[in-house]
């Protein structure tokens, strides 16, 4: 059964630690030949359209350096139902759509009326001290827009986001109210400021997840070897702590250990008689990790990042909700795609190309097994990626998707011919250009003289 064989072959790159036998490799080559023939036969299905892209790498169990088991319920870089989202979560992004004219402010912060899909939520902020007790700034616009949230403020703790739209303040609708009146309404109210705010994919940036990397000394707990060992630690945006023997091993070797920090207890430890020591107690298991930094400043840097990873704010960016909804649709049901058709994705660990039916939509490339498959296998969030045409091995024309930082993955895609690759490259560049880094969007917007009120 060809379909069954294809599904088996597609699963090959998902098992990172599998060592295929010679016979299974030959079988995979035969299956690939049959799939290549089907690709050519189905060329007629290729057409313009849109979507996003899928990572095929997951992490399995990883043995501890100390031969101790740790909870590794890990899909390291393949999260959000098969989506590769690490670069998206490493920074704040806002959507500006097709409005890329330099003469206008970004659509993500524009005052121009336009239809939006607003998701409402209630935010309660406890009044602090000082001249600005709530810790945020609102701008004169219709509707009223949150343009700044102070770090470590009550507003940040309550989950208020830059780009939120004020809908109601202490039970009073403010959608048609001047921002100065809304500010007075808040100041005259109780010490608990209750606001109904709304967000859409244009005005609601994601909150970057914590990341940290550097050398730390880790206390070993082996029955044979005891003491402190210098190791290269990497805290990733998904809240998992990886460590390697050396810095150069990151990205080239499997980590010696991976630990989930969500729910962990993080804090300074003074019982071991060494300065700059802190500990981590994961939520599951009976393991206690002890780390030693080189300075108090370095220790504080790690404590802050690890504490954020241990207590993440589980609130999806609206765009995450949109993409997860789209994965439940057949590929041709995604509205107004920018490009669609058959693509092959390179699995570099196996040196094989995996065929997908792909749909590109608003900075997201979705992967389907076939044109008739539902749901999508996964996707790639393209924010920040650079698109170019490269030659790779025997292929003269390959689409390279290169991330802005080496810590993220580079992807290689190939259509059936050079013209198809060029069509995809044009569509991918336009789709990625629909997104702006939040800091750039705000800076562009702030360059215009606007009235604001700090709360």
GROMACS .gro file of C-alpha atoms in nm:
model
  455
    1UNK     CA    1   0.000   0.000   0.000
    2UNK     CA    2   0.176   0.315  -0.126
    3UNK     CA    3   0.009   0.552   0.119
    4UNK     CA    4   0.105   0.333   0.415
    5UNK     CA    5   0.466   0.308   0.293
    6UNK     CA    6   0.483   0.686   0.250
    7UNK     CA    7   0.358   0.746   0.601
    8UNK     CA    8   0.622   0.509   0.738
    9UNK     CA    9   0.895   0.686   0.545
   10UNK     CA   10   0.783   1.029   0.670
   11UNK     CA   11   0.831   0.914   1.026
   12UNK     CA   12   1.198   0.832   0.972
   13UNK     CA   13   1.336   1.181   1.052
   14UNK     CA   14   1.112   1.215   1.356
   15UNK     CA   15   1.314   0.955   1.548
   16UNK     CA   16   1.637   1.131   1.618
   17UNK     CA   17   1.810   0.838   1.786
   18UNK     CA   18   1.703   0.561   1.550
   19UNK     CA   19   1.980   0.371   1.375
   20UNK     CA   20   1.830   0.219   1.063
   21UNK     CA   21   1.971  -0.111   0.937
   22UNK     CA   22   2.112  -0.145   0.586
   23UNK     CA   23   1.801  -0.324   0.472
   24UNK     CA   24   1.570  -0.056   0.608
   25UNK     CA   25   1.780   0.209   0.435
   26UNK     CA   26   1.744   0.027   0.104
   27UNK     CA   27   1.372   0.002   0.163
   28UNK     CA   28   1.360   0.376   0.233
   29UNK     CA   29   1.540   0.445  -0.095
   30UNK     CA   30   1.287   0.233  -0.283
   31UNK     CA   31   1.003   0.411  -0.109
   32UNK     CA   32   1.160   0.746  -0.194
   33UNK     CA   33   1.178   0.652  -0.561
   34UNK     CA   34   0.810   0.567  -0.560
   35UNK     CA   35   0.728   0.892  -0.380
   36UNK     CA   36   0.939   1.090  -0.628
   37UNK     CA   37   0.735   0.938  -0.911
   38UNK     CA   38   0.415   1.033  -0.732
   39UNK     CA   39   0.553   1.388  -0.690
   40UNK     CA   40   0.597   1.418  -1.065
   41UNK     CA   41   0.255   1.267  -1.134
   42UNK     CA   42   0.091   1.512  -0.897
   43UNK     CA   43   0.258   1.820  -1.046
   44UNK     CA   44  -0.080   1.924  -1.177
   45UNK     CA   45  -0.189   1.986  -0.816
   46UNK     CA   46   0.074   2.259  -0.771
   47UNK     CA   47  -0.061   2.615  -0.772
   48UNK     CA   48  -0.018   2.952  -0.604
   49UNK     CA   49  -0.135   2.985  -0.248
   50UNK     CA   50  -0.006   3.023   0.106
   51UNK     CA   51   0.108   2.860   0.428
   52UNK     CA   52   0.390   2.768   0.666
   53UNK     CA   53   0.646   2.500   0.744
   54UNK     CA   54   0.713   2.204   0.970
   55UNK     CA   55   1.000   2.089   1.186
   56UNK     CA   56   1.057   1.715   1.187
   57UNK     CA   57   1.291   1.687   1.481
   58UNK     CA   58   1.200   1.576   1.830
   59UNK     CA   59   1.413   1.493   2.130
   60UNK     CA   60   1.389   1.155   2.293
   61UNK     CA   61   1.521   1.036   2.627
   62UNK     CA   62   1.864   1.164   2.711
   63UNK     CA   63   2.090   0.992   2.960
   64UNK     CA   64   2.215   1.194   3.252
   65UNK     CA   65   2.585   1.257   3.292
   66UNK     CA   66   2.545   1.122   3.644
   67UNK     CA   67   2.351   0.816   3.525
   68UNK     CA   68   2.043   0.940   3.706
   69UNK     CA   69   1.700   0.959   3.544
   70UNK     CA   70   1.529   1.294   3.496
   71UNK     CA   71   1.182   1.384   3.370
   72UNK     CA   72   1.234   1.463   3.003
   73UNK     CA   73   0.881   1.495   2.867
   74UNK     CA   74   1.055   1.675   2.588
   75UNK     CA   75   0.969   1.796   2.243
   76UNK     CA   76   1.256   2.038   2.255
   77UNK     CA   77   1.227   2.242   1.939
   78UNK     CA   78   0.909   2.086   1.805
   79UNK     CA   79   0.640   2.235   2.021
   80UNK     CA   80   0.290   2.376   1.979
   81UNK     CA   81   0.160   2.062   1.805
   82UNK     CA   82   0.453   2.008   1.572
   83UNK     CA   83   0.536   2.372   1.501
   84UNK     CA   84   0.891   2.497   1.509
   85UNK     CA   85   0.843   2.822   1.702
   86UNK     CA   86   1.175   2.891   1.877
   87UNK     CA   87   1.263   3.203   1.681
   88UNK     CA   88   0.910   3.339   1.719
   89UNK     CA   89   0.929   3.302   2.098
   90UNK     CA   90   1.277   3.452   2.119
   91UNK     CA   91   1.148   3.803   2.049
   92UNK     CA   92   0.826   4.005   2.036
   93UNK     CA   93   0.664   4.029   1.694
   94UNK     CA   94   0.367   4.227   1.570
   95UNK     CA   95   0.172   4.182   1.250
   96UNK     CA   96   0.148   4.465   0.999
   97UNK     CA   97  -0.011   4.270   0.712
   98UNK     CA   98   0.025   4.418   0.366
   99UNK     CA   99   0.068   4.774   0.499
  100UNK     CA  100   0.442   4.812   0.443
  101UNK     CA  101   0.451   5.168   0.312
  102UNK     CA  102   0.733   5.364   0.485
  103UNK     CA  103   0.517   5.677   0.475
  104UNK     CA  104   0.266   5.528   0.719
  105UNK     CA  105   0.299   5.400   1.072
  106UNK     CA  106   0.295   5.021   1.098
  107UNK     CA  107  -0.050   4.874   1.062
  108UNK     CA  108   0.006   4.696   1.393
  109UNK     CA  109  -0.010   5.031   1.573
  110UNK     CA  110  -0.215   5.229   1.325
  111UNK     CA  111  -0.517   5.441   1.423
  112UNK     CA  112  -0.690   5.378   1.094
  113UNK     CA  113  -1.017   5.187   1.133
  114UNK     CA  114  -1.009   4.833   1.002
  115UNK     CA  115  -1.191   4.510   1.077
  116UNK     CA  116  -1.022   4.316   1.356
  117UNK     CA  117  -1.088   3.993   1.539
  118UNK     CA  118  -1.069   4.095   1.906
  119UNK     CA  119  -1.020   3.849   2.188
  120UNK     CA  120  -1.126   4.001   2.520
  121UNK     CA  121  -0.985   3.924   2.862
  122UNK     CA  122  -0.999   4.084   3.209
  123UNK     CA  123  -0.686   4.224   3.372
  124UNK     CA  124  -0.678   4.321   3.741
  125UNK     CA  125  -0.388   4.541   3.853
  126UNK     CA  126  -0.307   4.610   4.215
  127UNK     CA  127  -0.220   4.974   4.282
  128UNK     CA  128   0.144   5.030   4.368
  129UNK     CA  129   0.326   5.333   4.506
  130UNK     CA  130   0.476   5.640   4.343
  131UNK     CA  131   0.351   5.873   4.074
  132UNK     CA  132   0.272   5.590   3.834
  133UNK     CA  133   0.129   5.318   4.062
  134UNK     CA  134   0.009   5.081   3.790
  135UNK     CA  135   0.310   5.090   3.561
  136UNK     CA  136   0.181   5.132   3.208
  137UNK     CA  137   0.123   5.399   2.944
  138UNK     CA  138  -0.178   5.456   2.720
  139UNK     CA  139  -0.192   5.654   2.398
  140UNK     CA  140  -0.445   5.896   2.257
  141UNK     CA  141  -0.616   5.692   1.987
  142UNK     CA  142  -0.949   5.534   1.905
  143UNK     CA  143  -0.954   5.277   2.053
  144UNK     CA  144  -0.717   5.352   2.341
  145UNK     CA  145  -0.394   5.157   2.303
  146UNK     CA  146  -0.139   5.040   2.562
  147UNK     CA  147   0.202   5.153   2.431
  148UNK     CA  148   0.430   5.071   2.726
  149UNK     CA  149   0.435   4.833   3.023
  150UNK     CA  150   0.702   4.891   3.287
  151UNK     CA  151   0.935   4.602   3.369
  152UNK     CA  152   0.855   4.431   3.702
  153UNK     CA  153   0.547   4.651   3.744
  154UNK     CA  154   0.203   4.552   3.870
  155UNK     CA  155   0.074   4.582   3.513
  156UNK     CA  156   0.335   4.338   3.382
  157UNK     CA  157   0.261   4.096   3.665
  158UNK     CA  158  -0.111   4.112   3.583
  159UNK     CA  159  -0.040   4.022   3.219
  160UNK     CA  160  -0.106   4.356   3.049
  161UNK     CA  161   0.065   4.367   2.709
  162UNK     CA  162   0.192   4.638   2.479
  163UNK     CA  163  -0.066   4.661   2.201
  164UNK     CA  164  -0.367   4.578   2.421
  165UNK     CA  165  -0.684   4.776   2.344
  166UNK     CA  166  -0.875   4.925   2.639
  167UNK     CA  167  -1.241   4.825   2.624
  168UNK     CA  168  -1.364   4.894   2.979
  169UNK     CA  169  -1.215   5.046   3.295
  170UNK     CA  170  -1.372   4.957   3.631
  171UNK     CA  171  -1.691   4.850   3.455
  172UNK     CA  172  -1.725   5.157   3.230
  173UNK     CA  173  -1.698   5.127   2.853
  174UNK     CA  174  -1.412   5.345   2.724
  175UNK     CA  175  -1.406   5.252   2.355
  176UNK     CA  176  -1.538   5.596   2.258
  177UNK     CA  177  -1.386   5.789   2.548
  178UNK     CA  178  -1.081   6.021   2.529
  179UNK     CA  179  -0.780   5.858   2.689
  180UNK     CA  180  -0.753   6.137   2.949
  181UNK     CA  181  -1.104   6.055   3.076
  182UNK     CA  182  -1.020   5.686   3.092
  183UNK     CA  183  -0.709   5.773   3.295
  184UNK     CA  184  -0.914   5.981   3.540
  185UNK     CA  185  -1.164   5.698   3.569
  186UNK     CA  186  -0.883   5.465   3.670
  187UNK     CA  187  -0.730   5.711   3.919
  188UNK     CA  188  -1.060   5.774   4.096
  189UNK     CA  189  -1.140   5.405   4.125
  190UNK     CA  190  -1.044   5.144   4.386
  191UNK     CA  191  -0.691   5.019   4.453
  192UNK     CA  192  -0.762   4.719   4.231
  193UNK     CA  193  -0.784   4.848   3.874
  194UNK     CA  194  -1.009   4.618   3.670
  195UNK     CA  195  -0.984   4.652   3.293
  196UNK     CA  196  -1.132   4.462   3.005
  197UNK     CA  197  -0.877   4.462   2.726
  198UNK     CA  198  -0.883   4.321   2.376
  199UNK     CA  199  -0.619   4.203   2.137
  200UNK     CA  200  -0.583   4.093   1.777
  201UNK     CA  201  -0.293   3.946   1.583
  202UNK     CA  202  -0.185   4.295   1.482
  203UNK     CA  203  -0.173   4.460   1.823
  204UNK     CA  204  -0.088   4.174   2.055
  205UNK     CA  205   0.284   4.087   2.059
  206UNK     CA  206   0.405   3.766   2.210
  207UNK     CA  207   0.606   3.775   2.530
  208UNK     CA  208   0.959   3.644   2.469
  209UNK     CA  209   1.036   3.333   2.665
  210UNK     CA  210   1.349   3.334   2.884
  211UNK     CA  211   1.683   3.233   2.737
  212UNK     CA  212   2.025   3.220   2.893
  213UNK     CA  213   2.354   3.053   2.810
  214UNK     CA  214   2.698   3.039   2.965
  215UNK     CA  215   2.942   2.834   3.172
  216UNK     CA  216   2.843   2.719   3.521
  217UNK     CA  217   2.997   2.470   3.761
  218UNK     CA  218   2.760   2.183   3.834
  219UNK     CA  219   2.788   1.969   4.142
  220UNK     CA  220   2.802   1.601   4.049
  221UNK     CA  221   2.606   1.344   4.246
  222UNK     CA  222   2.763   1.029   4.110
  223UNK     CA  223   2.860   0.764   4.363
  224UNK     CA  224   3.197   0.734   4.191
  225UNK     CA  225   3.293   1.093   4.108
  226UNK     CA  226   3.209   1.385   4.333
  227UNK     CA  227   3.286   1.753   4.311
  228UNK     CA  228   3.218   2.039   4.070
  229UNK     CA  229   3.243   2.025   3.692
  230UNK     CA  230   3.247   2.315   3.450
  231UNK     CA  231   2.974   2.276   3.190
  232UNK     CA  232   2.816   2.488   2.914
  233UNK     CA  233   2.449   2.552   2.999
  234UNK     CA  234   2.176   2.663   2.761
  235UNK     CA  235   1.829   2.764   2.883
  236UNK     CA  236   1.602   2.754   2.578
  237UNK     CA  237   1.284   2.946   2.505
  238UNK     CA  238   1.072   2.637   2.570
  239UNK     CA  239   1.180   2.627   2.937
  240UNK     CA  240   1.422   2.332   2.910
  241UNK     CA  241   1.775   2.353   3.046
  242UNK     CA  242   2.039   2.181   2.830
  243UNK     CA  243   2.402   2.139   2.919
  244UNK     CA  244   2.710   2.029   2.728
  245UNK     CA  245   3.069   1.948   2.813
  246UNK     CA  246   3.199   2.242   2.610
  247UNK     CA  247   3.054   2.550   2.441
  248UNK     CA  248   3.156   2.417   2.100
  249UNK     CA  249   2.934   2.110   2.151
  250UNK     CA  250   2.612   2.313   2.136
  251UNK     CA  251   2.438   2.242   1.809
  252UNK     CA  252   2.686   1.967   1.717
  253UNK     CA  253   2.641   1.709   1.991
  254UNK     CA  254   2.352   1.584   2.195
  255UNK     CA  255   2.327   1.757   2.532
  256UNK     CA  256   2.452   1.560   2.829
  257UNK     CA  257   2.121   1.626   3.001
  258UNK     CA  258   1.796   1.811   2.948
  259UNK     CA  259   1.577   1.923   3.238
  260UNK     CA  260   1.230   2.074   3.235
  261UNK     CA  261   1.222   2.385   3.455
  262UNK     CA  262   0.849   2.456   3.460
  263UNK     CA  263   0.724   2.418   3.816
  264UNK     CA  264   1.078   2.384   3.954
  265UNK     CA  265   1.196   2.546   4.277
  266UNK     CA  266   1.479   2.790   4.210
  267UNK     CA  267   1.680   2.974   4.476
  268UNK     CA  268   2.013   3.065   4.633
  269UNK     CA  269   2.184   2.798   4.845
  270UNK     CA  270   2.418   2.882   5.135
  271UNK     CA  271   2.467   2.532   5.280
  272UNK     CA  272   2.761   2.419   5.066
  273UNK     CA  273   3.013   2.679   5.186
  274UNK     CA  274   3.074   2.829   4.841
  275UNK     CA  275   2.972   3.172   4.712
  276UNK     CA  276   2.736   3.222   4.418
  277UNK     CA  277   2.572   2.880   4.455
  278UNK     CA  278   2.208   2.828   4.363
  279UNK     CA  279   1.990   2.522   4.329
  280UNK     CA  280   1.713   2.388   4.113
  281UNK     CA  281   1.461   2.128   4.231
  282UNK     CA  282   1.251   2.002   3.935
  283UNK     CA  283   0.882   1.948   3.992
  284UNK     CA  284   0.907   1.576   3.924
  285UNK     CA  285   1.160   1.332   4.060
  286UNK     CA  286   1.380   1.362   4.367
  287UNK     CA  287   1.681   1.525   4.201
  288UNK     CA  288   1.838   1.848   4.327
  289UNK     CA  289   2.073   2.039   4.096
  290UNK     CA  290   2.341   2.266   4.243
  291UNK     CA  291   2.509   2.529   4.027
  292UNK     CA  292   2.794   2.770   4.099
  293UNK     CA  293   2.840   3.095   3.904
  294UNK     CA  294   3.154   3.304   3.874
  295UNK     CA  295   3.005   3.621   4.022
  296UNK     CA  296   2.702   3.753   4.202
  297UNK     CA  297   2.587   3.931   3.885
  298UNK     CA  298   2.614   3.609   3.683
  299UNK     CA  299   2.421   3.419   3.950
  300UNK     CA  300   2.142   3.680   3.946
  301UNK     CA  301   2.124   3.658   3.565
  302UNK     CA  302   2.067   3.284   3.579
  303UNK     CA  303   1.826   3.301   3.872
  304UNK     CA  304   1.608   3.554   3.692
  305UNK     CA  305   1.596   3.357   3.368
  306UNK     CA  306   1.539   3.021   3.539
  307UNK     CA  307   1.267   3.162   3.763
  308UNK     CA  308   1.079   3.291   3.457
  309UNK     CA  309   1.113   2.949   3.297
  310UNK     CA  310   0.987   2.786   3.616
  311UNK     CA  311   0.679   3.010   3.629
  312UNK     CA  312   0.583   3.074   3.266
  313UNK     CA  313   0.280   3.280   3.170
  314UNK     CA  314   0.063   3.039   2.970
  315UNK     CA  315  -0.109   3.279   2.738
  316UNK     CA  316  -0.096   3.225   2.366
  317UNK     CA  317  -0.024   3.501   2.123
  318UNK     CA  318  -0.342   3.540   1.919
  319UNK     CA  319  -0.148   3.430   1.613
  320UNK     CA  320  -0.066   3.100   1.786
  321UNK     CA  321  -0.440   3.043   1.831
  322UNK     CA  322  -0.497   3.124   1.464
  323UNK     CA  323  -0.230   2.886   1.337
  324UNK     CA  324  -0.341   2.603   1.563
  325UNK     CA  325  -0.693   2.646   1.430
  326UNK     CA  326  -0.565   2.639   1.073
  327UNK     CA  327  -0.392   2.307   1.135
  328UNK     CA  328  -0.732   2.145   1.185
  329UNK     CA  329  -0.844   2.254   0.836
  330UNK     CA  330  -0.778   2.078   0.505
  331UNK     CA  331  -0.502   2.258   0.312
  332UNK     CA  332  -0.739   2.410   0.057
  333UNK     CA  333  -0.968   2.542   0.334
  334UNK     CA  334  -0.711   2.794   0.464
  335UNK     CA  335  -0.840   3.129   0.338
  336UNK     CA  336  -0.637   3.356   0.109
  337UNK     CA  337  -0.310   3.161   0.108
  338UNK     CA  338  -0.003   3.326  -0.041
  339UNK     CA  339   0.140   3.009  -0.192
  340UNK     CA  340   0.068   2.640  -0.191
  341UNK     CA  341   0.199   2.326  -0.356
  342UNK     CA  342   0.437   2.034  -0.315
  343UNK     CA  343   0.773   2.090  -0.147
  344UNK     CA  344   1.049   1.862  -0.026
  345UNK     CA  345   1.218   1.934   0.306
  346UNK     CA  346   1.573   1.819   0.373
  347UNK     CA  347   1.632   1.608   0.682
  348UNK     CA  348   2.002   1.670   0.721
  349UNK     CA  349   2.052   1.399   0.983
  350UNK     CA  350   1.937   1.134   0.732
  351UNK     CA  351   2.034   1.318   0.414
  352UNK     CA  352   1.692   1.251   0.265
  353UNK     CA  353   1.419   1.478   0.131
  354UNK     CA  354   1.068   1.446   0.274
  355UNK     CA  355   0.773   1.544   0.059
  356UNK     CA  356   0.492   1.762   0.196
  357UNK     CA  357   0.199   1.950   0.057
  358UNK     CA  358   0.263   2.302   0.187
  359UNK     CA  359   0.048   2.608   0.244
  360UNK     CA  360   0.192   2.953   0.317
  361UNK     CA  361  -0.020   3.204   0.507
  362UNK     CA  362   0.082   3.523   0.689
  363UNK     CA  363   0.429   3.414   0.797
  364UNK     CA  364   0.344   3.052   0.869
  365UNK     CA  365   0.426   2.752   0.650
  366UNK     CA  366   0.201   2.451   0.713
  367UNK     CA  367   0.301   2.094   0.626
  368UNK     CA  368   0.048   1.833   0.519
  369UNK     CA  369   0.119   1.474   0.424
  370UNK     CA  370  -0.086   1.507   0.104
  371UNK     CA  371  -0.330   1.747  -0.057
  372UNK     CA  372  -0.618   1.558   0.103
  373UNK     CA  373  -0.469   1.522   0.451
  374UNK     CA  374  -0.620   1.665   0.770
  375UNK     CA  375  -0.489   1.784   1.010
  376UNK     CA  376  -0.156   1.943   0.923
  377UNK     CA  377   0.155   1.761   1.040
  378UNK     CA  378   0.300   2.086   1.172
  379UNK     CA  379   0.457   2.405   1.056
  380UNK     CA  380   0.729   2.668   1.079
  381UNK     CA  381   0.689   3.021   1.212
  382UNK     CA  382   0.889   3.231   0.967
  383UNK     CA  383   0.924   3.559   1.158
  384UNK     CA  384   1.279   3.692   1.118
  385UNK     CA  385   1.392   3.431   0.864
  386UNK     CA  386   1.591   3.525   0.552
  387UNK     CA  387   1.501   3.352   0.226
  388UNK     CA  388   1.750   3.284  -0.052
  389UNK     CA  389   1.821   3.046  -0.338
  390UNK     CA  390   2.122   2.819  -0.287
  391UNK     CA  391   2.281   2.514  -0.444
  392UNK     CA  392   2.306   2.209  -0.222
  393UNK     CA  393   2.472   1.886  -0.325
  394UNK     CA  394   2.327   1.763  -0.653
  395UNK     CA  395   2.049   2.021  -0.641
  396UNK     CA  396   2.130   2.344  -0.819
  397UNK     CA  397   1.828   2.530  -0.683
  398UNK     CA  398   1.728   2.497  -0.318
  399UNK     CA  399   1.530   2.735  -0.096
  400UNK     CA  400   1.729   2.824   0.216
  401UNK     CA  401   1.542   2.960   0.518
  402UNK     CA  402   1.807   3.108   0.746
  403UNK     CA  403   1.725   3.229   1.099
  404UNK     CA  404   1.859   3.557   1.244
  405UNK     CA  405   2.064   3.369   1.503
  406UNK     CA  406   2.279   3.056   1.483
  407UNK     CA  407   2.101   2.908   1.783
  408UNK     CA  408   1.796   2.839   1.566
  409UNK     CA  409   1.755   2.595   1.282
  410UNK     CA  410   1.816   2.653   0.913
  411UNK     CA  411   1.568   2.483   0.681
  412UNK     CA  412   1.611   2.369   0.321
  413UNK     CA  413   1.320   2.321   0.084
  414UNK     CA  414   1.298   2.228  -0.281
  415UNK     CA  415   1.018   2.235  -0.534
  416UNK     CA  416   1.020   2.034  -0.856
  417UNK     CA  417   1.203   2.289  -1.068
  418UNK     CA  418   1.378   2.627  -1.063
  419UNK     CA  419   1.069   2.825  -1.159
  420UNK     CA  420   0.868   2.670  -0.878
  421UNK     CA  421   1.146   2.754  -0.632
  422UNK     CA  422   1.146   3.116  -0.747
  423UNK     CA  423   0.768   3.132  -0.703
  424UNK     CA  424   0.802   3.006  -0.348
  425UNK     CA  425   1.092   3.240  -0.267
  426UNK     CA  426   0.892   3.545  -0.378
  427UNK     CA  427   0.592   3.437  -0.171
  428UNK     CA  428   0.801   3.353   0.137
  429UNK     CA  429   0.976   3.692   0.138
  430UNK     CA  430   0.644   3.878   0.109
  431UNK     CA  431   0.489   3.668   0.385
  432UNK     CA  432   0.779   3.721   0.626
  433UNK     CA  433   0.770   4.095   0.554
  434UNK     CA  434   0.424   4.112   0.707
  435UNK     CA  435   0.582   4.093   1.054
  436UNK     CA  436   0.789   4.349   1.244
  437UNK     CA  437   0.992   4.315   1.564
  438UNK     CA  438   0.793   4.488   1.836
  439UNK     CA  439   1.074   4.729   1.927
  440UNK     CA  440   1.097   4.847   1.567
  441UNK     CA  441   0.720   4.888   1.534
  442UNK     CA  442   0.699   5.091   1.855
  443UNK     CA  443   1.001   5.303   1.763
  444UNK     CA  444   0.851   5.386   1.424
  445UNK     CA  445   0.522   5.470   1.591
  446UNK     CA  446   0.676   5.678   1.869
  447UNK     CA  447   0.856   5.894   1.615
  448UNK     CA  448   0.520   6.050   1.543
  449UNK     CA  449   0.408   6.320   1.796
  450UNK     CA  450   0.120   6.164   1.990
  451UNK     CA  451  -0.039   6.245   2.321
  452UNK     CA  452   0.013   5.983   2.590
  453UNK     CA  453  -0.072   5.934   2.955
  454UNK     CA  454   0.139   5.735   3.198
  455UNK     CA  455  -0.053   5.542   3.460
   0.00000   0.00000   0.00000
